[in-house]
Short mmCIF file of C-alpha atoms in Angstrom, two decimals:
data_model
loop_
_atom_site.label_atom_id
_atom_site.label_comp_id
_atom_site.label_asym_id
_atom_site.label_seq_id
_atom_site.Cartn_x
_atom_site.Cartn_y
_atom_site.Cartn_z
CA MET Z 1 -0.05 -0.19 0.02
CA PHE Z 2 2.99 2.29 0.58
CA PHE Z 3 4.28 2.31 -2.90
CA ALA Z 4 0.47 2.67 -4.16
CA GLY Z 5 0.52 5.75 -2.12
CA LEU Z 6 3.63 7.08 -3.71
CA LEU Z 7 2.12 6.34 -6.87
CA ASN Z 8 -1.17 7.82 -5.98
CA VAL Z 9 -3.42 4.64 -6.81
CA LEU Z 10 -4.16 3.75 -3.34
CA LEU Z 11 -7.86 2.62 -4.28
CA GLU Z 12 -7.01 0.94 -7.37
CA VAL Z 13 -4.44 -1.21 -5.39
CA LEU Z 14 -6.49 -1.61 -2.74
CA VAL Z 15 -9.20 -3.07 -4.96
CA LEU Z 16 -6.77 -5.40 -6.74
CA LEU Z 17 -5.59 -7.02 -3.47
CA VAL Z 18 -8.86 -7.49 -2.08
CA LEU Z 19 -9.89 -9.38 -5.39
CA ALA Z 20 -6.52 -11.34 -5.87
CA SER Z 21 -6.97 -12.26 -2.00
CA LEU Z 22 -10.39 -13.74 -2.46
CA ILE Z 23 -9.78 -15.27 -5.81
CA TYR Z 24 -6.47 -17.30 -4.10
CA LEU Z 25 -8.99 -18.05 -1.08
CA ILE Z 26 -11.46 -19.64 -3.58
CA TYR Z 27 -8.66 -21.64 -5.54
CA ALA Z 28 -7.08 -22.61 -2.06
CA PHE Z 29 -10.34 -24.08 -0.96
CA ILE Z 30 -11.33 -25.93 -4.22
CA ASN Z 31 -7.70 -27.69 -4.39
CA LYS Z 32 -8.00 -28.46 -0.37
CA GLU Z 33 -4.77 -26.57 0.02
CA LEU Z 34 -6.27 -24.83 3.52
CA THR Z 35 -4.79 -26.82 6.34
CA VAL Z 36 -4.59 -26.58 10.11
CA SER Z 37 -1.39 -27.18 10.15
CA PHE Z 38 -0.31 -23.68 10.83
CA LEU Z 39 -2.14 -23.45 13.80
CA THR Z 40 0.50 -23.54 16.42
CA PRO Z 41 0.46 -21.91 19.65
CA GLY Z 42 2.01 -19.07 18.44
CA MET Z 43 -1.07 -18.41 15.69
CA TYR Z 44 -3.33 -19.35 18.76
CA TYR Z 45 -1.95 -16.28 20.68
CA PHE Z 46 -1.97 -14.42 17.59
CA PHE Z 47 -5.77 -15.11 16.70
CA ILE Z 48 -6.89 -15.03 20.35
CA PHE Z 49 -5.69 -11.36 20.93
CA ILE Z 50 -6.96 -10.13 17.64
CA ALA Z 51 -10.16 -11.60 18.75
CA TYR Z 52 -10.11 -9.95 22.00
CA LEU Z 53 -8.84 -6.54 20.45
CA ALA Z 54 -11.82 -6.34 18.19
CA TYR Z 55 -13.97 -6.47 20.89
CA PHE Z 56 -12.17 -4.26 23.45
CA LEU Z 57 -11.16 -1.61 20.80
CA ASN Z 58 -14.91 -1.44 19.11
CA GLY Z 59 -16.21 2.30 19.60
CA ALA Z 60 -12.59 3.40 20.77
CA ARG Z 61 -11.93 7.11 20.34
CA PHE Z 62 -8.67 8.87 20.28
CA VAL Z 63 -7.61 10.79 23.37
CA ALA Z 64 -3.60 10.71 23.11
CA TYR Z 65 -2.13 14.10 22.25
CA ASP Z 66 0.32 12.44 19.29
CA ASP Z 67 -2.84 10.88 17.59
CA PHE Z 68 -4.28 14.72 17.13
CA SER Z 69 -1.03 16.06 16.06
CA HIS Z 70 0.00 13.82 13.75
CA TRP Z 71 -0.43 9.67 13.92
CA GLY Z 72 -4.34 9.82 13.80
CA LEU Z 73 -4.71 12.92 11.49
CA VAL Z 74 -2.34 11.44 8.73
CA ALA Z 75 -4.01 8.06 8.81
CA ARG Z 76 -7.46 9.88 8.83
CA GLU Z 77 -6.29 12.16 5.82
CA ILE Z 78 -5.16 9.42 3.75
CA ILE Z 79 -8.27 7.28 4.54
CA THR Z 80 -10.75 10.09 3.79
CA ASN Z 81 -8.74 11.15 0.55
CA ASN Z 82 -7.44 7.97 -1.14
CA LYS Z 83 -4.14 9.48 -1.19
CA PHE Z 84 -1.05 10.44 0.83
CA PRO Z 85 -0.93 13.99 2.33
CA ASN Z 86 0.24 16.75 0.15
CA PHE Z 87 0.68 20.45 -0.28
CA GLU Z 88 -3.00 20.88 0.58
CA SER Z 89 -2.53 18.91 3.71
CA LEU Z 90 -2.62 19.90 7.46
CA ILE Z 91 0.22 17.58 8.55
CA VAL Z 92 2.56 19.51 10.66
CA PHE Z 93 5.23 16.68 10.81
CA GLN Z 94 5.29 16.52 6.99
CA SER Z 95 8.83 14.29 7.13
CA TYR Z 96 7.45 11.45 8.99
CA PRO Z 97 6.79 8.52 6.65
CA THR Z 98 3.43 6.90 6.32
CA GLY Z 99 3.88 3.00 6.46
CA SER Z 100 2.04 2.27 9.71
CA ALA Z 101 -0.95 4.96 8.24
CA SER Z 102 -0.84 2.78 4.67
CA PHE Z 103 -1.63 -0.17 6.66
CA ILE Z 104 -4.25 1.52 8.57
CA TYR Z 105 -5.74 2.46 5.45
CA PHE Z 106 -5.96 -0.77 4.19
CA VAL Z 107 -7.85 -2.54 7.27
CA SER Z 108 -10.00 0.84 7.74
CA LYS Z 109 -11.24 0.50 4.02
CA ILE Z 110 -12.32 -2.99 4.27
CA ILE Z 111 -13.88 -3.01 7.91
CA GLY Z 112 -14.83 0.51 8.46
CA ASN Z 113 -13.57 4.06 9.07
CA THR Z 114 -13.56 4.49 12.58
CA GLU Z 115 -10.89 5.59 14.95
CA GLY Z 116 -11.35 2.23 16.73
CA VAL Z 117 -10.77 0.17 13.42
CA MET Z 118 -7.67 2.39 13.23
CA LEU Z 119 -6.12 1.38 16.57
CA PHE Z 120 -7.39 -2.19 15.70
CA ALA Z 121 -5.38 -2.49 12.32
CA GLN Z 122 -2.18 -1.13 14.23
CA SER Z 123 -2.99 -3.52 17.09
CA ILE Z 124 -2.68 -6.44 14.35
CA LEU Z 125 0.97 -5.35 13.37
CA ILE Z 126 1.95 -5.11 17.04
CA ILE Z 127 0.65 -8.66 17.86
CA SER Z 128 2.09 -10.12 14.24
CA GLY Z 129 5.54 -8.64 15.56
CA ILE Z 130 5.47 -10.90 18.77
CA THR Z 131 4.03 -14.25 17.37
CA PRO Z 132 7.51 -15.19 15.91
CA LEU Z 133 9.08 -15.66 19.50
CA PHE Z 134 6.90 -18.80 20.16
CA ALA Z 135 9.07 -20.37 17.20
CA PHE Z 136 11.96 -20.99 19.66
CA ILE Z 137 9.90 -23.33 22.10
CA LYS Z 138 11.23 -26.77 21.82
CA LYS Z 139 11.25 -28.38 25.35
CA ASN Z 140 9.76 -27.58 28.62
CA LYS Z 141 6.62 -26.29 26.49
CA ALA Z 142 4.75 -25.84 29.29
CA ILE Z 143 6.62 -23.40 31.27
CA SER Z 144 8.18 -22.02 28.28
CA TYR Z 145 4.57 -21.17 26.82
CA SER Z 146 3.56 -19.92 30.07
CA VAL Z 147 6.44 -17.54 30.36
CA LEU Z 148 5.80 -16.00 26.82
CA TYR Z 149 2.16 -15.75 26.89
CA LEU Z 150 2.65 -13.82 30.37
CA SER Z 151 5.87 -11.97 29.50
CA THR Z 152 4.61 -10.62 25.99
CA THR Z 153 2.01 -8.63 28.04
CA PHE Z 154 4.80 -6.44 28.81
CA PHE Z 155 4.91 -5.16 24.92
CA LEU Z 156 1.36 -4.61 24.96
CA THR Z 157 1.22 -2.70 28.15
CA SER Z 158 4.37 -1.19 28.79
CA ASN Z 159 4.86 1.87 26.42
CA VAL Z 160 2.11 3.34 24.05
CA GLY Z 161 -0.48 0.13 24.12
CA PHE Z 162 -3.12 -0.29 21.95
CA LEU Z 163 -5.37 2.98 22.99
CA ALA Z 164 -2.78 5.32 20.75
CA LEU Z 165 -1.25 5.39 17.38
CA SER Z 166 2.31 6.24 18.22
CA VAL Z 167 4.53 4.03 16.63
CA ASP Z 168 7.07 3.36 19.04
CA THR Z 169 6.00 -0.19 20.31
CA LEU Z 170 5.22 -0.91 16.75
CA LEU Z 171 9.06 -0.04 15.98
CA SER Z 172 10.14 -2.07 18.83
CA VAL Z 173 8.08 -5.48 18.12
CA LEU Z 174 8.99 -5.37 14.22
CA SER Z 175 12.75 -4.87 14.84
CA LEU Z 176 12.37 -7.79 17.40
CA ALA Z 177 10.60 -9.83 14.72
CA ALA Z 178 13.12 -9.38 12.21
CA SER Z 179 15.86 -10.38 14.50
CA ALA Z 180 13.78 -13.70 15.83
CA ILE Z 181 13.85 -14.65 12.06
CA ILE Z 182 17.51 -13.96 11.56
CA ILE Z 183 18.31 -15.84 14.87
CA TYR Z 184 15.75 -18.75 14.31
CA TYR Z 185 17.10 -19.71 10.42
CA PHE Z 186 20.72 -19.19 11.91
CA ILE Z 187 20.11 -21.79 14.66
CA ASN Z 188 18.34 -24.27 12.18
CA LYS Z 189 21.00 -23.55 9.67
CA GLU Z 190 18.47 -22.33 7.16
CA SER Z 191 19.64 -18.67 6.67
CA LYS Z 192 18.75 -18.48 3.10
CA TRP Z 193 15.03 -18.34 4.16
CA SER Z 194 15.52 -15.45 6.54
CA TYR Z 195 16.90 -13.42 3.87
CA THR Z 196 13.51 -13.22 1.51
CA GLN Z 197 11.33 -13.12 4.88
CA LEU Z 198 13.62 -10.07 6.05
CA MET Z 199 13.19 -7.89 3.11
CA PRO Z 200 9.51 -6.72 3.40
CA ILE Z 201 9.84 -6.35 7.37
CA LEU Z 202 13.13 -3.97 7.29
CA SER Z 203 11.69 -2.22 4.22
CA PHE Z 204 8.53 -1.48 6.31
CA LEU Z 205 10.56 -0.50 9.49
CA MET Z 206 12.19 2.25 7.47
CA ILE Z 207 8.98 3.88 6.77
CA ILE Z 208 7.23 3.68 10.11
CA LYS Z 209 9.24 6.57 11.47
CA ASN Z 210 12.71 8.15 11.09
CA SER Z 211 14.38 6.43 13.64
CA GLY Z 212 13.59 3.07 12.07
CA ILE Z 213 16.91 3.28 10.40
CA LEU Z 214 18.68 2.43 13.73
CA PHE Z 215 16.69 -0.63 13.99
CA VAL Z 216 17.38 -1.84 10.51
CA LEU Z 217 21.09 -1.19 11.01
CA ILE Z 218 20.71 -3.57 14.27
CA ASN Z 219 19.15 -6.26 11.84
CA VAL Z 220 21.46 -6.06 9.23
CA LEU Z 221 24.57 -6.21 11.21
CA LEU Z 222 23.11 -8.92 13.39
CA PHE Z 223 22.29 -10.80 9.61
CA PHE Z 224 25.89 -10.16 8.69
CA TYR Z 225 27.06 -11.52 12.06
CA CYS Z 226 25.01 -14.44 11.60
CA THR Z 227 25.65 -15.24 7.95
CA LEU Z 228 29.42 -14.86 8.64
CA LYS Z 229 29.44 -18.02 10.41
CA SER Z 230 27.42 -20.09 8.02
CA GLU Z 231 28.25 -18.75 4.49
CA LYS Z 232 31.35 -20.07 2.77
CA THR Z 233 32.95 -16.95 1.87
CA GLN Z 234 32.94 -13.49 3.61
CA LEU Z 235 32.05 -12.15 0.38
CA GLU Z 236 29.29 -13.72 -0.06
CA SER Z 237 28.01 -12.30 3.39
CA ILE Z 238 29.00 -8.92 3.00
CA LYS Z 239 26.87 -8.70 -0.32
CA LYS Z 240 23.89 -9.95 1.08
CA SER Z 241 24.05 -7.78 3.94
CA LEU Z 242 24.42 -4.58 1.80
CA PHE Z 243 21.31 -5.66 -0.41
CA LEU Z 244 19.44 -6.48 2.74
CA LEU Z 245 20.29 -2.87 3.73
CA GLY Z 246 20.35 -1.11 0.17
CA ILE Z 247 16.43 -1.98 -0.56
CA PRO Z 248 15.07 -0.76 2.48
CA TYR Z 249 17.25 2.64 2.19
CA LEU Z 250 16.05 2.92 -1.27
CA VAL Z 251 12.26 2.68 -0.03
CA LYS Z 252 13.40 5.70 2.26
CA VAL Z 253 14.69 7.38 -0.42
CA PHE Z 254 11.74 7.10 -2.41
CA TRP Z 255 9.64 8.47 0.56
CA GLY Z 256 12.11 11.35 0.44
CA LYS Z 257 11.31 12.18 -3.06
CA HIS Z 258 7.95 12.27 -2.36
CA VAL Z 259 8.14 14.60 0.35
CA GLN Z 260 10.23 16.91 -1.88
CA LEU Z 261 7.91 16.79 -4.40
CA VAL Z 262 4.66 17.41 -2.51
CA PHE Z 263 5.59 19.63 0.33
CA SER Z 264 7.43 23.09 -0.41
CA ASN Z 265 9.41 22.79 2.93
CA GLY Z 266 9.03 19.36 4.00
CA PHE Z 267 12.38 18.84 5.26
CA GLU Z 268 12.52 21.92 7.14
CA SER Z 269 8.90 20.99 9.15
CA LYS Z 270 9.24 19.69 12.73
CA HIS Z 271 11.52 16.70 13.69
CA ALA Z 272 12.55 16.45 10.08
CA MET Z 273 15.91 14.47 9.61
CA SER Z 274 17.75 17.11 7.20
CA ALA Z 275 20.61 19.61 7.80
CA GLU Z 276 18.40 22.38 7.11
CA ASN Z 277 16.24 21.63 10.04
CA TYR Z 278 19.13 20.66 12.44
CA LYS Z 279 20.66 24.21 11.71
CA THR Z 280 17.65 25.94 12.37
CA ILE Z 281 17.06 23.84 15.81
CA VAL Z 282 20.50 24.12 17.03
CA ASN Z 283 20.65 28.01 16.26
CA GLN Z 284 17.59 28.40 18.77
CA LYS Z 285 19.60 27.16 21.33
CA SER Z 286 22.44 29.23 23.25
CA VAL Z 287 25.14 27.66 25.05
CA THR Z 288 23.41 27.70 28.51
CA ASP Z 289 20.51 25.78 26.87
CA ILE Z 290 22.96 23.35 25.55
CA GLN Z 291 24.42 22.85 28.96
CA LEU Z 292 21.24 22.39 30.70
CA ILE Z 293 20.06 19.77 28.23
CA LEU Z 294 22.97 17.94 28.49
CA LYS Z 295 22.89 18.08 32.44
CA LYS Z 296 19.32 16.95 32.73
CA PHE Z 297 20.04 14.44 29.65
CA ILE Z 298 22.67 12.85 31.75
CA ALA Z 299 20.55 13.07 35.22
CA ARG Z 300 17.55 11.39 33.64
CA SER Z 301 19.62 8.23 31.57
CA ILE Z 302 20.86 7.11 34.84
CA ASP Z 303 18.15 7.58 37.13
CA ILE Z 304 17.54 4.23 38.48
CA SER Z 305 14.58 5.19 40.02
CA GLN Z 306 12.70 5.15 36.47
CA ASN Z 307 10.82 2.14 35.56
CA GLU Z 308 12.35 1.87 31.92
CA ILE Z 309 15.81 2.59 33.47
CA LYS Z 310 15.17 -0.24 36.04
CA ILE Z 311 13.77 -2.84 33.17
CA GLY Z 312 16.99 -2.12 30.75
CA VAL Z 313 19.50 -2.75 33.66
CA LEU Z 314 17.35 -5.88 34.63
CA CYS Z 315 18.31 -7.09 31.21
CA LEU Z 316 21.59 -6.55 31.23
CA LEU Z 317 21.91 -8.20 34.79
CA PHE Z 318 19.93 -11.18 33.32
CA PHE Z 319 22.28 -11.79 30.56
CA LEU Z 320 25.23 -11.72 33.05
CA THR Z 321 23.94 -13.77 35.73
CA THR Z 322 22.96 -16.55 33.06
CA PHE Z 323 26.47 -16.45 31.74
CA LEU Z 324 27.80 -16.87 35.23
CA PHE Z 325 25.41 -19.82 35.98
CA ILE Z 326 26.54 -21.18 32.90
CA LYS Z 327 30.31 -20.86 33.49
CA TRP Z 328 29.51 -22.65 37.00
CA ASN Z 329 28.04 -25.46 35.09
CA ILE Z 330 24.53 -25.05 37.42
CA VAL Z 331 22.96 -24.68 33.73
CA GLN Z 332 23.95 -26.62 30.58
CA PHE Z 333 23.94 -24.44 27.39
CA LYS Z 334 25.70 -26.75 25.06
CA GLY Z 335 27.64 -24.80 22.04
CA LYS Z 336 26.35 -21.13 23.52
CA GLU Z 337 28.48 -21.08 26.85
CA ASN Z 338 29.14 -17.34 26.18
CA LEU Z 339 26.36 -16.25 24.60
CA GLY Z 340 25.20 -14.39 27.67
CA LEU Z 341 28.47 -12.62 27.77
CA LYS Z 342 28.27 -11.57 24.05
CA LEU Z 343 24.83 -10.16 24.67
CA PHE Z 344 25.15 -8.37 27.49
CA ILE Z 345 28.42 -6.86 26.13
CA SER Z 346 26.20 -5.99 22.71
CA SER Z 347 23.02 -4.71 24.42
CA SER Z 348 24.96 -2.37 26.39
CA ILE Z 349 26.82 -0.95 23.55
CA LEU Z 350 23.51 -0.87 21.76
CA TYR Z 351 21.94 1.10 24.67
CA TYR Z 352 24.42 3.61 24.89
CA ILE Z 353 24.77 4.53 21.17
CA TYR Z 354 20.63 4.68 21.16
CA GLN Z 355 21.21 7.25 24.08
CA LEU Z 356 23.74 9.35 21.99
CA GLY Z 357 20.87 9.06 19.20
CA LEU Z 358 18.40 10.44 21.99
CA LEU Z 359 20.77 13.46 22.84
CA PHE Z 360 21.48 14.27 19.34
CA THR Z 361 17.49 14.51 18.95
CA TYR Z 362 17.07 17.01 22.03
CA LEU Z 363 19.90 19.16 20.87
CA PHE Z 364 19.29 19.15 16.98
CA SER Z 365 16.09 18.04 16.51
CA MET Z 366 13.89 19.15 19.02
CA PRO Z 367 12.60 22.74 19.55
CA ILE Z 368 13.97 24.17 22.61
CA GLY Z 369 11.11 24.25 24.98
CA GLU Z 370 10.73 20.46 24.34
CA ALA Z 371 14.20 19.88 24.69
CA LEU Z 372 14.49 21.77 27.93
CA VAL Z 373 12.08 19.27 29.48
CA LEU Z 374 13.48 16.08 27.56
CA ALA Z 375 9.74 15.63 26.15
CA SER Z 376 8.70 12.03 25.62
CA TYR Z 377 12.11 10.56 26.90
CA GLU Z 378 10.72 7.52 28.81
CA ARG Z 379 8.72 6.62 25.47
CA TYR Z 380 11.85 7.05 23.41
CA ASN Z 381 13.76 5.13 25.61
CA MET Z 382 11.22 2.33 26.26
CA THR Z 383 11.35 1.77 22.38
CA MET Z 384 15.04 0.39 22.92
CA VAL Z 385 14.13 -1.23 26.35
CA MET Z 386 11.62 -3.41 24.69
CA TYR Z 387 13.49 -4.59 21.98
CA ILE Z 388 16.52 -5.55 24.48
CA TYR Z 389 14.02 -7.14 26.61
CA GLY Z 390 12.78 -9.20 23.46
CA ILE Z 391 16.25 -10.52 22.91
CA SER Z 392 16.55 -11.50 26.68
CA LEU Z 393 13.39 -13.29 26.25
CA ILE Z 394 14.48 -15.05 23.10
CA TYR Z 395 17.57 -16.22 24.82
CA LEU Z 396 15.70 -17.53 27.94
CA ILE Z 397 13.33 -19.52 25.82
CA LEU Z 398 16.40 -21.02 24.07
CA LEU Z 399 17.79 -21.87 27.56
CA LEU Z 400 14.60 -23.66 28.76
CA SER Z 401 14.67 -25.54 25.74
CA GLU Z 402 18.00 -26.68 25.46
CA ASN Z 403 19.10 -26.97 28.73
CA LYS Z 404 20.61 -30.41 30.11
CA THR Z 405 21.83 -30.86 33.44
CA GLU Z 406 23.17 -33.73 35.54
CA PRO Z 407 20.46 -35.26 38.07
CA SER Z 408 22.76 -34.31 40.67
CA LYS Z 409 22.32 -30.50 39.91
CA SER Z 410 18.81 -30.71 39.46
CA PHE Z 411 17.27 -28.75 42.24
CA SER Z 412 20.15 -26.03 42.13
CA ASN Z 413 19.41 -26.11 38.35
CA LYS Z 414 15.39 -25.52 38.53
CA LEU Z 415 16.16 -22.84 41.29
CA VAL Z 416 18.46 -20.80 39.11
CA LEU Z 417 15.96 -21.27 35.99
CA THR Z 418 13.26 -19.92 38.29
CA PHE Z 419 15.04 -16.89 39.50
CA CYS Z 420 15.75 -16.15 35.46
CA ILE Z 421 11.99 -16.69 34.76
CA VAL Z 422 11.03 -14.16 37.54
CA MET Z 423 13.50 -11.48 36.41
CA LEU Z 424 11.73 -11.48 33.06
CA ILE Z 425 8.50 -11.42 34.50
CA LEU Z 426 9.01 -8.32 36.81
CA PRO Z 427 8.85 -5.66 34.19
CA VAL Z 428 5.35 -6.60 33.30
CA TYR Z 429 4.17 -5.66 36.76
CA TRP Z 430 6.64 -2.75 37.14
CA LYS Z 431 6.02 -0.53 34.20
CA SER Z 432 2.06 -0.81 33.91
CA PRO Z 433 -0.56 -2.45 35.76
CA ILE Z 434 -2.27 -5.11 33.11
CA GLU Z 435 -5.98 -4.58 34.35
CA LYS Z 436 -5.64 -0.73 33.53
CA SER Z 437 -3.98 -1.27 30.08
CA LEU Z 438 -5.47 -4.12 28.56
CA PHE Z 439 -9.02 -4.47 30.34
CA SER Z 440 -10.21 -1.11 30.68
CA LYS Z 441 -10.14 2.19 28.17
CA GLU Z 442 -10.35 5.83 29.41
CA GLU Z 443 -14.06 7.27 29.96
CA TYR Z 444 -14.02 9.16 26.85
CA SER Z 445 -16.91 11.63 28.63
CA GLN Z 446 -14.67 12.94 31.03
CA ASN Z 447 -11.68 13.65 28.55
CA ASP Z 448 -11.06 17.22 27.29
CA ARG Z 449 -11.43 16.12 23.86
CA ASN Z 450 -15.33 15.54 24.24
CA THR Z 451 -15.33 19.10 26.42
CA LEU Z 452 -14.21 20.66 23.08
CA GLU Z 453 -16.11 18.26 20.66
CA THR Z 454 -19.66 18.82 22.58
CA VAL Z 455 -19.01 22.70 21.68
CA PHE Z 456 -18.23 22.17 18.14
CA ASN Z 457 -21.34 19.56 17.71
CA GLU Z 458 -23.53 21.87 19.51
CA ASN Z 459 -22.80 25.13 17.65
CA LYS Z 460 -22.03 23.58 14.08
CA PHE Z 461 -18.78 24.86 13.33
CA LEU Z 462 -17.86 24.49 9.89
CA GLU Z 463 -14.45 23.00 8.57
CA ASP Z 464 -11.74 25.55 7.00
CA GLU Z 465 -13.20 28.64 8.80
CA LYS Z 466 -11.22 30.84 11.23
CA TYR Z 467 -10.78 30.33 14.79
CA PHE Z 468 -10.07 31.70 18.10
CA ILE Z 469 -10.06 29.28 21.00
CA TYR Z 470 -9.61 31.19 24.39
CA LEU Z 471 -8.29 29.07 27.18
CA SER Z 472 -8.25 30.84 30.76
CA ASP Z 473 -5.12 30.34 32.90
CA GLN Z 474 -7.46 28.15 34.97
CA PRO Z 475 -5.44 24.99 35.89
CA GLU Z 476 -7.95 22.92 35.13
CA ILE Z 477 -8.16 23.89 31.32
CA ASN Z 478 -4.93 25.41 30.09
CA TRP Z 479 -3.15 22.54 27.84
CA ALA Z 480 -3.09 24.78 25.20
CA SER Z 481 -1.13 22.65 22.44
CA TYR Z 482 -3.42 19.58 23.35
CA PHE Z 483 -6.55 21.69 22.63
CA TYR Z 484 -4.92 23.08 19.17
CA TYR Z 485 -4.36 19.84 17.98
CA VAL Z 486 -7.69 18.53 18.87
CA SER Z 487 -9.34 21.46 17.18
CA LEU Z 488 -7.17 21.07 14.18
CA TYR Z 489 -8.12 17.18 13.97
CA THR Z 490 -11.96 17.75 14.23
CA LEU Z 491 -12.57 21.22 12.55
CA TYR Z 492 -9.90 20.43 10.02
CA SER Z 493 -8.82 23.85 9.66
CA ALA Z 494 -5.38 25.57 10.05
CA ASP Z 495 -6.71 28.86 10.96
CA ILE Z 496 -6.87 28.17 14.66
CA LYS Z 497 -5.32 30.47 17.19
CA MET Z 498 -4.95 29.12 20.71
CA ILE Z 499 -5.50 32.16 23.34
CA THR Z 500 -4.23 32.41 26.79
CA ASN Z 501 -4.30 35.62 29.37
CA GLU Z 502 -0.61 35.70 28.44
CA THR Z 503 -1.60 36.12 24.74
CA ILE Z 504 -5.01 37.90 25.14
CA ASN Z 505 -3.43 41.47 24.16
CA GLU Z 506 -1.62 40.55 21.36
CA ILE Z 507 -4.83 39.59 19.51
CA ASP Z 508 -6.80 42.70 17.94
CA PHE Z 509 -10.48 40.85 17.77
CA ALA Z 510 -11.91 44.14 16.19
CA THR Z 511 -10.12 43.70 13.06
CA VAL Z 512 -10.72 39.72 12.82
CA LYS Z 513 -14.05 38.24 11.23
CA THR Z 514 -14.10 34.67 13.01
CA ASN Z 515 -15.13 32.49 15.30
CA LEU Z 516 -14.52 32.89 19.10
CA ILE Z 517 -15.11 29.84 21.50
CA ILE Z 518 -14.33 30.49 24.84
CA LEU Z 519 -13.74 27.81 27.25
CA ARG Z 520 -14.38 29.04 30.94
CA ASP Z 521 -15.89 32.56 31.08
CA ASP Z 522 -13.43 35.06 33.23
CA GLU Z 523 -13.18 38.49 33.86
CA LEU Z 524 -10.35 39.37 31.58
CA MET Z 525 -12.12 38.05 28.59
CA ASN Z 526 -15.32 39.69 29.56
CA GLU Z 527 -13.45 42.91 29.65
CA LYS Z 528 -11.62 42.52 26.35
CA LEU Z 529 -14.98 41.67 24.73
CA LYS Z 530 -16.73 44.87 26.12
CA SER Z 531 -13.73 46.93 25.13
CA LYS Z 532 -13.67 45.76 21.59
CA GLY Z 533 -17.64 44.93 21.04
CA ILE Z 534 -19.25 41.73 20.98
CA ILE Z 535 -21.29 41.91 17.90
CA GLU Z 536 -18.26 41.55 15.94
CA TYR Z 537 -18.48 37.87 16.29
CA LYS Z 538 -20.21 35.03 14.31
CA GLU Z 539 -20.05 32.64 17.28
CA ILE Z 540 -19.62 33.08 20.96
CA VAL Z 541 -19.60 29.78 23.17
CA ILE Z 542 -19.14 30.16 26.86
CA LEU Z 543 -18.82 26.98 28.75
CA ASN Z 544 -19.54 27.30 32.53
#
């Protein structure tokens, strides 16, 4: 669907895909090619969760800030217009790729155009990224399946979850899926098959989010390391790895060309990965600002009281302790005695490289106001922590499946394995209560979005008009940027100005023919209206 969007033939390709799928389904049924052999425990996991989420997300509505500022807005634009955003679009983050939105378009056009369906479509991708982990289970199946079923709830509850379209969790689990494929086929000495399956996943990773390039590089390096041990020549391994990197990068280039074509300043837009944007952002920051950002970043990145830091450290300790248990011959892991140490070192290096990337983002890509408060640091950091956690899960399942111990050490072996299992189950409870994330939705009627939409619906505001929305400085209702993006999403108008008590005197209402929406009446606004004349406005809405 992504390439169809680039060629501006989304609807046509959608129809062809649906027809082709139906024809193949009929053909497979007639020729009795449909079997139940694919119904493995992993697939049961997939279908059970998908069925539950279809029920859970029915009627769900967006409430998250990022859904109104970008992810929900871009998905709705594509679904409504049957084309990717262009110069007519209201999208602020113009250089953000539309990989996940393309899949959401495909599902929404078939099932229905609601926000619940959009959330469900992305949930399908998340669950599909977790399912490959079940392929590693060979022995001790009861324990391994139990551990995996329980531990994977960490991916579903710890970061973005199912009630928002932000792609951080999606980035983690699809990158993990790619790594799982590489490891599985390497262990089974069938690396040639991983090559064909990796290409679409890595290409998709590249167009989920700009930072996807790092996770593509991680998997290409992992592929190179594995093939280096299995290919006959180093040259063959290098060629395959370069090709595996080159195709996803080419997809990224296509997206860049699209941005250049349809947006006049796409690579200067917010969070764009371009020299122009980096230069603009860094020039906004003084030496004092940079020093303050550095100080706050270092303090936050080593704050062990933060849950995602705890979980990251726990994963590293897990690799190290299992390595020691194997060295002490308490646990047997034949042929992989040093794997725990290798994972400890590589994960540590990877984590700190990622931290440098985050620091670069705050210094060169993020506006001064957001950078000074390290906006979204936990969410960004959890993206890498979730990936490392997934690798530790694969390691644990391999350990459970291949562990062989002498009878005399049976008790200590079970004790150690129990300890390892508990280490990887703890994060599920540390980070996010399961009952809150998987079994309950935010009460929409009590959300700020509902407050604003009630005003719009009752007063029949139209799209593409001009609006002033006044927010008083009362603490219960002064999140100006949230209301701005909710208004943009709902009214689909770029001519929206949020006014607070700090900025009210900058606006000369007498010269503007527009809608004025007042959320919370107060003296300052009343005086302003009296001085300028209330009859100048088409609509006045006052919520008491």
